[in-house]
Amino acid sequence: MFTNNKILILGLARSGYQSAKYLIARGNEVILNDGKEESKLDADQIAELRGLGVQLIFGSHPDDLLDNSFDYLIKNPGVPIDHKYVLKARELGVEVINEVEMAYRLLPEGVKLIGITGTNGKTTTTTLTYNIMHKAFGDKVFLAGNIGYPLCSILNDVKSGDIIVMEVSCQQLENLDKFNPDVALMTNLSPAHIDFLKSFENYKRVKAKLFKNQTSDNIAILNIENEDVMNETKNIKSTVKYFSSKREINGCYLKDDAIYYYGDKVISRDQIFIAGIHNVENCMGAIMIAKEFGVTNDVIIDVISSFRGVEHRLEYVDTVNGVRFYNDTEATNIKCTQIALSSFDQPVTIILGGLERGQDFNELTPFMGNVSNIIAIGQCRDRVLEYGNSLNIPTYSYEFLKDGFDKCVEVTKTGGIILLSPASASWDQYKECEIRGAEFKKKVEELKNEN
């Protein structure tokens, strides 16, 4: 399989690059096409692929490139589902798959695969699951998928008995066919990626493909409190298990500020540093997966209690002078900041603002009940100041984060939260939002060293 074939890879990025390297080594004729100009792509990747014998076509998608001489079209997950090559391949009978499906078909027998999807929380759940499993089983455990590691990049390393923890996006699920995880989890469903999948109904259908090939020998773990999850999975053949953050169920649940697994207390909520009920649900999902492999509570507690979150996503940074600091710099839109604000019961000083692109801060109002101070920064700081004043919340305006940080510390009382969740992109001052988050974390470290 995937030997001595003619294969067109559509899109470079990480998955196209790794697929091309792997397939050319198996004796395939590999043509990689990307519509971007070569000068805008990774020069080192391009040089390596050329040296290996991959044929590269950049800057356009020639009409005559794809014909019935190809055995496969491997589509980068980010390429639109109605791309002209995808439509033409189907007319010609050329199978359209992606890197995940290709790599899955080449996995050794006996590898255990964990697949995690959902609208929100899949990266956190995947990271937590991997950390727990790696703590329990060491180098037998691999991390792959949408989290940044193409599945084919570990094909030469995995062997029978190993375990792969994989985040699976809707873009990846769209072109999966035989893919079948031994344990599959869906965190939740809500409208997202409608531009890519054309409708919410189609998005839900694609997400549910994670369970399509499962049988009663496979495990599906579901959020019983999410109506769309329950509706989309009602006909799956998997052995189904549930988690709930709202009530005691036959599964994993929250009770008396602790997480229980089928009646057994696993971890207290005060041992979980990542904020919000959604992160309690993410912990539940990771616990349920780990329990399928017999992981002990001691290992689970050790990992979860030391987990500070996925970097830059509502990441717990530190506690200084009784104030907890959270870095949510990737909250570049209103919805993400709404989620962040709903995660805290304590008084919050929030840092809002950045690139001006007409975001409506009024949409935050229902979530501002615990906000005691606002620090307005960046290009749109004047609008943030106006918004804060309209709510009669003390609001302070600074052009730069580093200048506003000291005011945060000054106005936040012991027991409070300082939250960087800007509801704004960072491009007015930073090349990427991660640099903004790193600056915030550095200021926290400096503050701690002063005390």
Coordinates of C-alpha atoms in Angstrom, one line a residue:
M1 CA 0.0 0.0 0.0
F2 CA 1.3 3.5 -1.0
T3 CA 4.2 1.9 -2.8
N4 CA 5.1 2.6 -6.5
N5 CA 2.0 4.8 -6.9
K6 CA 1.5 8.2 -8.6
I7 CA 0.4 10.6 -5.9
L8 CA -0.6 14.3 -6.0
I9 CA -0.2 16.1 -2.7
L10 CA -2.3 19.3 -2.6
G11 CA -0.9 21.9 -0.2
L12 CA 2.5 22.0 1.5
A13 CA 2.4 23.1 5.2
R14 CA 3.4 20.5 7.8
S15 CA 1.3 17.6 6.6
G16 CA 2.1 18.0 2.9
Y17 CA 5.8 18.2 3.7
Q18 CA 5.8 15.1 5.9
S19 CA 3.6 13.1 3.5
A20 CA 5.9 13.9 0.6
K21 CA 9.0 12.8 2.5
Y22 CA 7.4 9.6 3.6
L23 CA 5.9 8.7 0.3
I24 CA 8.9 9.4 -1.9
A25 CA 11.0 7.1 0.4
R26 CA 8.5 4.3 -0.5
G27 CA 9.2 4.5 -4.2
N28 CA 6.2 6.6 -5.2
E29 CA 6.1 9.2 -7.9
V30 CA 5.2 12.3 -5.8
I31 CA 4.0 15.7 -7.2
L32 CA 3.3 18.4 -4.7
N33 CA 1.3 21.4 -5.7
D34 CA 0.7 24.6 -3.7
G35 CA -1.0 27.7 -5.0
K36 CA 1.3 30.0 -3.0
E37 CA 4.4 31.5 -4.6
E38 CA 7.5 29.6 -3.8
S39 CA 9.0 32.7 -2.1
K40 CA 6.2 32.6 0.5
L41 CA 6.8 29.0 1.5
D42 CA 9.5 27.4 3.7
A43 CA 12.7 27.4 1.7
D44 CA 14.3 24.6 3.7
Q45 CA 11.4 22.3 3.2
I46 CA 11.4 23.0 -0.5
A47 CA 15.1 22.4 -0.9
E48 CA 14.8 19.1 1.0
L49 CA 11.9 17.8 -1.0
R50 CA 13.6 18.8 -4.3
G51 CA 16.7 16.9 -3.2
L52 CA 14.6 13.8 -2.5
G53 CA 13.0 13.9 -6.0
V54 CA 9.6 15.3 -5.2
Q55 CA 8.2 17.3 -8.2
L56 CA 7.1 20.7 -7.0
I57 CA 4.6 23.0 -8.7
F58 CA 4.0 26.4 -7.0
G59 CA 2.0 29.6 -7.7
S60 CA -1.0 28.1 -9.4
H61 CA -3.2 25.0 -9.9
P62 CA -2.7 24.1 -13.5
D63 CA -5.9 22.8 -15.1
D64 CA -4.1 19.9 -16.8
L65 CA -2.1 18.7 -13.8
L66 CA -4.6 16.1 -12.5
D67 CA -5.7 13.2 -14.7
N68 CA -6.6 9.6 -14.2
S69 CA -3.0 8.5 -14.1
F70 CA -2.9 9.4 -10.4
D71 CA -3.7 6.8 -7.8
Y72 CA -4.3 9.2 -4.9
L73 CA -4.9 12.9 -4.2
I74 CA -3.7 13.7 -0.7
K75 CA -5.3 17.0 0.3
N76 CA -4.0 19.2 3.0
P77 CA -6.7 19.6 5.6
G78 CA -6.8 23.4 5.1
V79 CA -7.6 23.1 1.4
P80 CA -11.3 23.9 0.6
I81 CA -13.5 20.8 0.2
D82 CA -14.7 22.2 -3.1
H83 CA -11.3 22.8 -4.6
K84 CA -11.3 22.1 -8.3
Y85 CA -8.8 19.3 -7.9
V86 CA -11.0 17.6 -5.3
L87 CA -14.0 17.8 -7.6
K88 CA -12.1 16.6 -10.6
A89 CA -10.5 13.7 -8.7
R90 CA -14.0 12.4 -7.8
E91 CA -15.0 12.7 -11.4
L92 CA -11.9 10.7 -12.5
G93 CA -12.3 8.1 -9.7
V94 CA -9.0 9.2 -8.0
E95 CA -9.3 8.6 -4.3
V96 CA -9.2 11.8 -2.2
I97 CA -7.7 11.3 1.3
N98 CA -5.5 13.3 3.6
E99 CA -2.3 12.7 5.5
V100 CA -4.1 11.2 8.5
E101 CA -5.9 8.6 6.5
M102 CA -2.8 7.7 4.6
A103 CA -0.8 7.3 7.8
Y104 CA -3.6 5.4 9.5
R105 CA -3.6 2.7 6.8
L106 CA 0.2 2.3 7.3
L107 CA 0.1 1.9 11.1
P108 CA 1.6 -1.4 12.4
E109 CA -0.8 -3.9 13.8
G110 CA -1.3 -3.7 17.6
V111 CA -1.0 0.1 17.9
K112 CA -3.7 1.6 20.1
L113 CA -5.1 4.9 18.7
I114 CA -6.9 7.5 20.8
G115 CA -8.8 10.1 18.8
I116 CA -10.1 13.4 20.3
T117 CA -12.3 15.9 18.6
G118 CA -14.9 18.6 19.5
T119 CA -15.5 22.3 18.9
N120 CA -13.8 23.5 22.0
G121 CA -11.3 21.9 24.4
K122 CA -9.8 19.3 22.1
T123 CA -6.3 20.7 22.3
T124 CA -6.4 20.9 26.1
T125 CA -7.9 17.4 26.4
T126 CA -5.4 16.0 24.0
T127 CA -2.5 17.5 25.8
L128 CA -3.7 16.4 29.2
T129 CA -4.4 12.9 27.9
Y130 CA -0.9 12.6 26.4
N131 CA 0.7 13.9 29.6
I132 CA -1.2 11.4 31.7
M133 CA -0.5 8.5 29.4
H134 CA 3.2 9.4 29.0
K135 CA 3.6 9.6 32.7
A136 CA 2.0 6.1 33.0
F137 CA 3.6 4.4 30.0
G138 CA 6.6 6.4 29.0
D139 CA 8.0 6.4 25.5
K140 CA 5.4 3.9 24.3
V141 CA 3.1 7.0 24.0
F142 CA 3.1 9.3 21.0
L143 CA 1.4 12.7 20.3
A144 CA 0.0 13.4 16.8
G145 CA -2.6 15.1 14.7
N146 CA -4.0 18.6 14.6
I147 CA -2.0 19.6 17.7
G148 CA 1.0 20.0 15.4
Y149 CA 2.6 16.6 14.7
P150 CA 1.5 14.9 11.4
L151 CA 0.6 11.3 12.0
C152 CA 3.0 10.2 9.2
S153 CA 5.9 11.9 11.0
I154 CA 5.9 9.1 13.6
L155 CA 5.3 6.1 11.3
N156 CA 8.9 5.1 11.4
D157 CA 9.0 5.0 15.2
V158 CA 5.7 3.4 16.3
K159 CA 5.4 -0.3 16.8
S160 CA 2.9 -2.9 18.1
G161 CA 1.9 -2.1 21.6
D162 CA 2.5 1.6 21.4
I163 CA -0.2 4.2 22.0
I164 CA -1.0 7.3 19.9
V165 CA -2.9 10.2 21.4
M166 CA -4.3 12.3 18.5
E167 CA -6.2 15.5 18.1
V168 CA -8.5 15.3 15.1
S169 CA -10.0 18.4 13.5
C170 CA -13.1 18.7 11.3
Q171 CA -10.8 19.5 8.4
Q172 CA -9.0 16.2 8.9
L173 CA -12.2 14.3 9.5
E174 CA -13.7 15.4 6.2
N175 CA -11.4 13.2 4.2
L176 CA -11.1 10.2 6.4
D177 CA -12.5 6.9 5.3
K178 CA -11.1 3.8 7.1
F179 CA -9.7 5.7 10.1
N180 CA -10.9 4.1 13.3
P181 CA -9.6 5.0 16.8
D182 CA -9.7 2.4 19.6
V183 CA -10.9 5.1 22.0
A184 CA -12.7 8.2 20.6
L185 CA -13.8 11.3 22.5
M186 CA -16.0 14.2 21.6
T187 CA -15.7 17.2 24.0
N188 CA -18.7 19.2 22.7
L189 CA -20.3 20.6 19.6
S190 CA -21.3 24.2 18.7
P191 CA -21.4 26.2 15.4
A192 CA -17.9 26.6 14.0
H193 CA -16.0 26.4 10.7
I194 CA -19.2 27.0 8.8
D195 CA -17.2 28.8 6.1
F196 CA -15.2 25.6 5.5
L197 CA -18.0 23.0 5.8
K198 CA -20.8 25.2 4.4
S199 CA -23.4 24.5 7.2
F200 CA -23.6 23.6 10.9
E201 CA -25.4 20.4 9.9
N202 CA -22.5 19.3 7.7
Y203 CA -20.0 20.3 10.4
K204 CA -21.8 18.1 12.9
R205 CA -21.9 15.2 10.4
V206 CA -18.2 15.5 9.7
K207 CA -17.4 15.6 13.4
A208 CA -19.4 12.4 14.0
K209 CA -17.2 10.6 11.5
L210 CA -14.7 10.0 14.3
F211 CA -17.0 7.2 15.4
K212 CA -18.1 6.0 11.9
N213 CA -16.0 2.8 11.8
Q214 CA -16.1 1.9 15.5
T215 CA -17.7 -1.3 16.7
S216 CA -18.7 -2.5 20.1
D217 CA -15.0 -3.4 20.6
N218 CA -14.2 0.3 20.5
I219 CA -14.9 3.0 23.1
A220 CA -16.7 6.3 22.5
I221 CA -16.6 8.9 25.3
L222 CA -19.2 11.6 25.1
N223 CA -20.3 14.8 26.9
I224 CA -23.8 13.8 27.9
E225 CA -24.8 17.4 28.6
N226 CA -24.2 18.5 25.0
E227 CA -27.4 18.0 23.0
D228 CA -25.8 18.2 19.6
V229 CA -23.2 15.6 20.6
M230 CA -25.9 13.2 21.8
N231 CA -28.0 13.7 18.7
E232 CA -25.2 13.2 16.3
T233 CA -23.9 10.0 18.0
K234 CA -27.2 8.2 18.7
N235 CA -26.7 5.6 16.0
I236 CA -23.0 4.8 16.6
K237 CA -22.1 1.2 17.2
S238 CA -19.4 1.9 19.8
T239 CA -19.4 1.0 23.5
V240 CA -20.4 4.4 24.8
K241 CA -19.4 6.0 28.1
Y242 CA -20.4 9.5 29.4
F243 CA -19.1 12.4 31.4
S244 CA -21.1 15.2 33.0
S245 CA -20.2 18.4 34.8
K246 CA -23.8 19.0 35.9
R247 CA -25.1 15.8 37.6
E248 CA -24.2 12.4 39.0
I249 CA -24.3 9.8 36.2
N250 CA -23.1 6.3 35.5
G251 CA -19.8 7.5 34.3
C252 CA -17.5 10.4 35.1
Y253 CA -19.1 13.3 37.0
L254 CA -18.6 16.4 39.2
K255 CA -19.9 16.1 42.8
D256 CA -19.1 18.1 45.9
D257 CA -16.3 19.9 44.0
A258 CA -14.5 16.7 43.0
I259 CA -14.4 14.5 39.9
Y260 CA -15.7 11.0 40.3
Y261 CA -15.2 8.0 38.0
Y262 CA -18.0 5.5 38.5
G263 CA -18.3 6.4 42.1
D264 CA -14.6 6.6 42.9
K265 CA -13.2 10.0 43.8
V266 CA -10.3 10.8 41.5
I267 CA -9.3 14.5 42.1
S268 CA -10.6 17.5 44.0
R269 CA -11.5 20.6 42.0
D270 CA -9.1 22.7 44.1
Q271 CA -6.3 20.5 42.7
I272 CA -7.1 21.7 39.1
F273 CA -5.4 25.0 38.2
I274 CA -6.9 25.4 34.7
A275 CA -9.9 27.7 35.2
G276 CA -13.5 27.2 34.2
I277 CA -16.1 24.4 34.2
H278 CA -15.1 23.7 30.5
N279 CA -11.7 22.7 31.8
V280 CA -13.2 20.5 34.4
E281 CA -15.0 18.7 31.5
N282 CA -11.6 18.5 29.6
C283 CA -10.1 16.9 32.7
M284 CA -13.0 14.4 32.8
G285 CA -12.4 13.4 29.3
A286 CA -8.7 12.8 29.8
I287 CA -9.5 10.8 33.0
M288 CA -12.0 8.6 31.2
I289 CA -9.5 7.9 28.4
A290 CA -6.7 7.1 30.9
K291 CA -9.0 4.8 32.9
E292 CA -9.5 2.7 29.7
F293 CA -5.8 1.9 30.0
G294 CA -5.8 1.2 33.7
V295 CA -4.0 4.4 34.8
T296 CA -4.1 4.9 38.6
N297 CA -5.5 7.9 40.4
D298 CA -2.1 8.8 41.7
V299 CA -0.7 9.3 38.2
I300 CA -3.8 11.3 37.1
I301 CA -3.6 13.6 40.2
D302 CA 0.1 14.1 39.7
V303 CA -0.4 15.3 36.1
I304 CA -3.6 17.3 36.4
S305 CA -2.5 19.1 39.6
S306 CA 0.7 20.3 37.8
F307 CA -0.9 21.1 34.5
R308 CA -1.1 24.9 33.8
G309 CA -3.0 24.7 30.6
V310 CA -2.1 24.8 26.9
E311 CA 0.3 27.8 26.6
H312 CA -1.5 31.1 25.8
R313 CA -5.0 29.6 26.1
L314 CA -6.4 30.5 29.5
E315 CA -3.0 29.4 30.9
Y316 CA -2.4 29.6 34.6
V317 CA 0.9 31.5 35.0
D318 CA 1.5 31.9 38.7
T319 CA 0.2 33.2 42.0
V320 CA 1.9 36.3 43.4
N321 CA 0.9 38.0 46.6
G322 CA -2.4 36.1 46.6
V323 CA -3.3 37.1 43.0
R324 CA -3.6 34.5 40.3
F325 CA -2.4 35.4 36.8
Y326 CA -3.9 33.9 33.6
N327 CA -2.5 34.3 30.1
D328 CA -5.2 34.0 27.5
T329 CA -3.5 35.9 24.7
E330 CA -5.0 33.6 22.0
A331 CA -8.4 35.1 22.9
T332 CA -8.3 37.3 19.8
N333 CA -12.1 37.5 19.5
I334 CA -15.1 38.3 21.7
K335 CA -16.3 34.7 22.0
C336 CA -13.0 33.4 23.4
T337 CA -13.0 36.2 26.0
Q338 CA -16.6 35.4 26.9
I339 CA -15.4 31.9 27.7
A340 CA -12.5 33.2 29.8
L341 CA -14.7 35.5 31.8
S342 CA -17.2 32.8 32.5
S343 CA -14.4 30.7 34.0
F344 CA -14.0 32.7 37.2
D345 CA -16.1 33.4 40.3
Q346 CA -13.4 35.7 41.9
P347 CA -13.0 39.5 41.1
V348 CA -11.2 39.9 37.8
T349 CA -8.9 42.6 36.4
I350 CA -9.1 42.1 32.7
I351 CA -6.6 43.4 30.0
L352 CA -8.6 44.2 26.9
G353 CA -7.7 45.6 23.5
G354 CA -5.3 45.3 20.6
L355 CA -5.8 45.6 16.9
E356 CA -8.8 47.8 15.9
R357 CA -11.1 45.7 13.7
G358 CA -14.5 46.8 14.8
Q359 CA -15.0 44.2 17.5
D360 CA -18.2 44.9 19.6
F361 CA -17.1 44.9 23.2
N362 CA -20.8 45.2 24.2
E363 CA -21.1 41.5 23.5
L364 CA -19.0 40.9 26.6
T365 CA -21.5 42.7 28.9
P366 CA -23.4 39.6 30.1
F367 CA -20.0 38.1 31.2
M368 CA -18.6 41.1 33.0
G369 CA -20.3 40.5 36.4
N370 CA -17.1 39.6 38.2
V371 CA -14.9 42.2 36.5
S372 CA -13.7 44.9 39.0
N373 CA -11.1 46.6 36.7
I374 CA -10.4 47.0 33.0
I375 CA -6.9 47.8 31.6
A376 CA -7.4 49.1 28.0
I377 CA -4.4 48.6 25.7
G378 CA -3.5 48.7 22.0
Q379 CA -4.9 50.4 19.0
C380 CA -8.5 50.2 20.2
R381 CA -7.9 51.3 23.8
D382 CA -10.0 54.4 23.5
R383 CA -13.1 52.3 22.6
V384 CA -12.3 49.9 25.5
L385 CA -12.1 52.9 27.8
E386 CA -15.4 54.2 26.6
Y387 CA -16.9 50.7 27.0
G388 CA -15.6 50.3 30.6
N389 CA -16.9 53.7 31.6
S390 CA -20.3 52.9 30.2
L391 CA -20.4 50.0 32.7
N392 CA -19.1 52.1 35.5
I393 CA -16.1 49.7 35.9
P394 CA -12.8 51.5 36.7
T395 CA -10.9 51.5 33.4
Y396 CA -7.4 52.6 32.8
S397 CA -5.9 53.2 29.3
Y398 CA -2.3 52.5 28.3
E399 CA -0.9 52.1 24.8
F400 CA 1.4 49.2 25.8
L401 CA 0.8 46.1 27.9
K402 CA 4.0 46.6 29.8
D403 CA 2.8 50.0 31.0
G404 CA -0.6 48.7 32.0
F405 CA 0.7 45.7 33.9
D406 CA 1.8 47.7 37.0
K407 CA -1.7 49.2 37.2
C408 CA -3.2 45.7 37.1
V409 CA -1.1 44.8 40.2
E410 CA -2.0 48.0 41.9
V411 CA -5.8 47.7 41.6
T412 CA -6.2 43.9 42.1
K413 CA -6.7 42.8 45.7
T414 CA -5.6 39.5 47.3
G415 CA -7.8 36.7 46.1
G416 CA -8.4 38.3 42.7
I417 CA -7.5 37.3 39.2
I418 CA -5.4 39.2 36.6
L419 CA -6.5 38.0 33.2
L420 CA -4.9 38.8 29.8
S421 CA -7.8 38.0 27.5
P422 CA -7.8 40.9 25.0
A423 CA -10.7 40.0 22.6
S424 CA -8.5 41.5 20.0
A425 CA -5.7 40.4 17.6
S426 CA -2.2 41.5 18.4
W427 CA -1.0 42.7 15.0
D428 CA -1.1 46.4 16.0
Q429 CA 2.0 45.8 18.1
Y430 CA 3.2 42.2 17.8
K431 CA 4.0 39.9 15.0
E432 CA 1.9 37.2 16.7
C433 CA -0.3 36.9 19.8
E434 CA 2.1 34.5 21.4
I435 CA 4.7 37.3 21.8
R436 CA 2.1 39.3 23.7
G437 CA 1.5 36.3 26.0
A438 CA 5.2 35.8 26.5
E439 CA 5.6 39.5 27.5
F440 CA 2.8 39.1 30.0
K441 CA 4.4 36.0 31.5
K442 CA 7.7 37.7 31.7
K443 CA 6.2 40.6 33.7
V444 CA 4.6 38.1 36.1
E445 CA 8.0 36.4 36.6
E446 CA 9.7 39.8 37.2
L447 CA 7.0 40.6 39.8
K448 CA 7.5 37.4 41.6
N449 CA 11.3 37.9 41.7
E450 CA 10.7 41.3 43.3
N451 CA 8.8 39.8 46.2

